[in-house]
């Protein structure tokens, strides 16, 4: 399978992952104060997902970055077990992630002709 990375895919994907990293960092205090999650677990999940978002954004020049970005989307949805709102936000970020890949490929395919 040939997965070609385009500059538009990198830009849009990095934008989605950057915004998602901010949200992932902010679930830590919400999980602790609102949902009563133990601080060690909340920090591990929240900051861990934040770091994964940033690493995935940095790797978007290669196809492995898109695999890691997709894993981040699944984990973001699963973080809803700590902060229930994240079920909804995780699905929205996953939709943005998928849309960013397909829209960028379509736009760059049209402009390259």
XYZ file of C-alpha atoms in Angstrom:
113
model
C 0.000 0.000 0.000
C 1.394 3.378 -1.006
C 0.572 6.169 1.429
C 1.939 9.441 0.143
C 2.281 12.296 2.602
C 1.523 15.742 1.209
C 2.380 19.147 2.712
C -1.308 19.951 3.198
C -1.836 16.724 5.112
C 1.057 17.646 7.404
C -0.306 21.141 8.026
C -3.882 20.097 8.716
C -2.866 17.045 10.735
C -0.462 19.067 12.858
C -3.195 21.642 13.483
C -5.627 18.994 14.672
C -3.018 17.309 16.874
C -1.848 20.646 18.289
C -5.345 21.636 19.362
C -5.942 18.143 20.657
C -2.740 18.329 22.724
C -4.117 21.390 24.513
C -7.376 19.584 25.283
C -5.492 16.491 26.485
C -3.463 18.607 28.877
C -6.621 20.210 30.215
C -8.353 16.922 31.020
C -5.881 16.386 33.872
C -7.269 19.020 36.271
C -10.841 18.248 35.213
C -10.385 14.549 35.958
C -8.918 15.333 39.382
C -11.227 18.101 40.589
C -14.543 17.286 38.922
C -14.487 13.507 38.550
C -12.367 12.595 41.593
C -9.788 10.582 39.649
C -6.553 9.882 41.518
C -3.952 12.498 40.578
C -1.330 9.958 39.493
C -3.712 8.354 36.997
C -5.039 11.680 35.723
C -1.544 13.100 35.177
C -0.337 9.924 33.491
C -3.265 9.841 31.067
C -3.574 13.575 30.415
C 0.094 14.434 30.042
C 0.822 11.123 28.319
C -1.774 11.868 25.637
C -0.484 15.433 25.337
C 3.029 14.126 24.663
C 1.722 11.523 22.202
C -0.105 14.259 20.267
C 3.067 16.318 20.021
C 5.200 13.334 19.009
C 2.662 12.328 16.352
C 2.590 15.907 15.028
C 6.376 15.844 14.791
C 6.353 12.578 12.854
C 3.823 13.647 10.213
C 6.510 13.763 7.515
C 6.417 9.966 7.538
C 3.485 7.547 7.344
C 4.197 6.308 10.892
C 3.069 9.723 12.151
C -0.398 9.093 10.727
C -0.539 5.675 12.373
C 0.434 7.217 15.711
C -2.075 10.040 15.152
C -4.813 7.488 14.600
C -3.826 5.656 17.783
C -4.034 8.989 19.617
C -7.589 9.434 18.337
C -8.622 6.041 19.718
C -6.960 6.792 23.056
C -8.654 10.197 23.185
C -12.031 8.508 22.884
C -11.021 6.001 25.564
C -10.076 8.866 27.894
C -13.819 9.332 28.216
C -13.699 6.708 30.948
C -11.930 9.324 33.107
C -13.738 12.425 31.823
C -17.055 11.457 30.189
C -17.096 14.572 28.007
C -14.055 13.164 26.228
C -16.216 10.508 24.578
C -17.854 13.341 22.650
C -14.709 15.433 22.143
C -12.694 12.358 21.153
C -15.171 11.535 18.406
C -15.046 15.128 17.178
C -11.242 15.120 17.079
C -11.251 11.746 15.301
C -13.634 13.163 12.702
C -11.388 16.206 12.268
C -8.354 13.928 11.936
C -9.958 11.798 9.223
C -11.324 14.864 7.455
C -7.942 16.590 7.501
C -6.314 13.657 5.740
C -8.955 13.234 3.045
C -9.587 16.923 2.401
C -5.881 17.725 2.083
C -5.341 14.851 -0.347
C -8.335 15.887 -2.430
C -7.389 19.582 -2.520
C -3.778 18.876 -3.394
C -4.863 16.359 -6.028
C -7.014 18.996 -7.705
C -4.385 21.736 -7.553
C -1.606 19.513 -8.919
C -3.455 18.852 -12.173
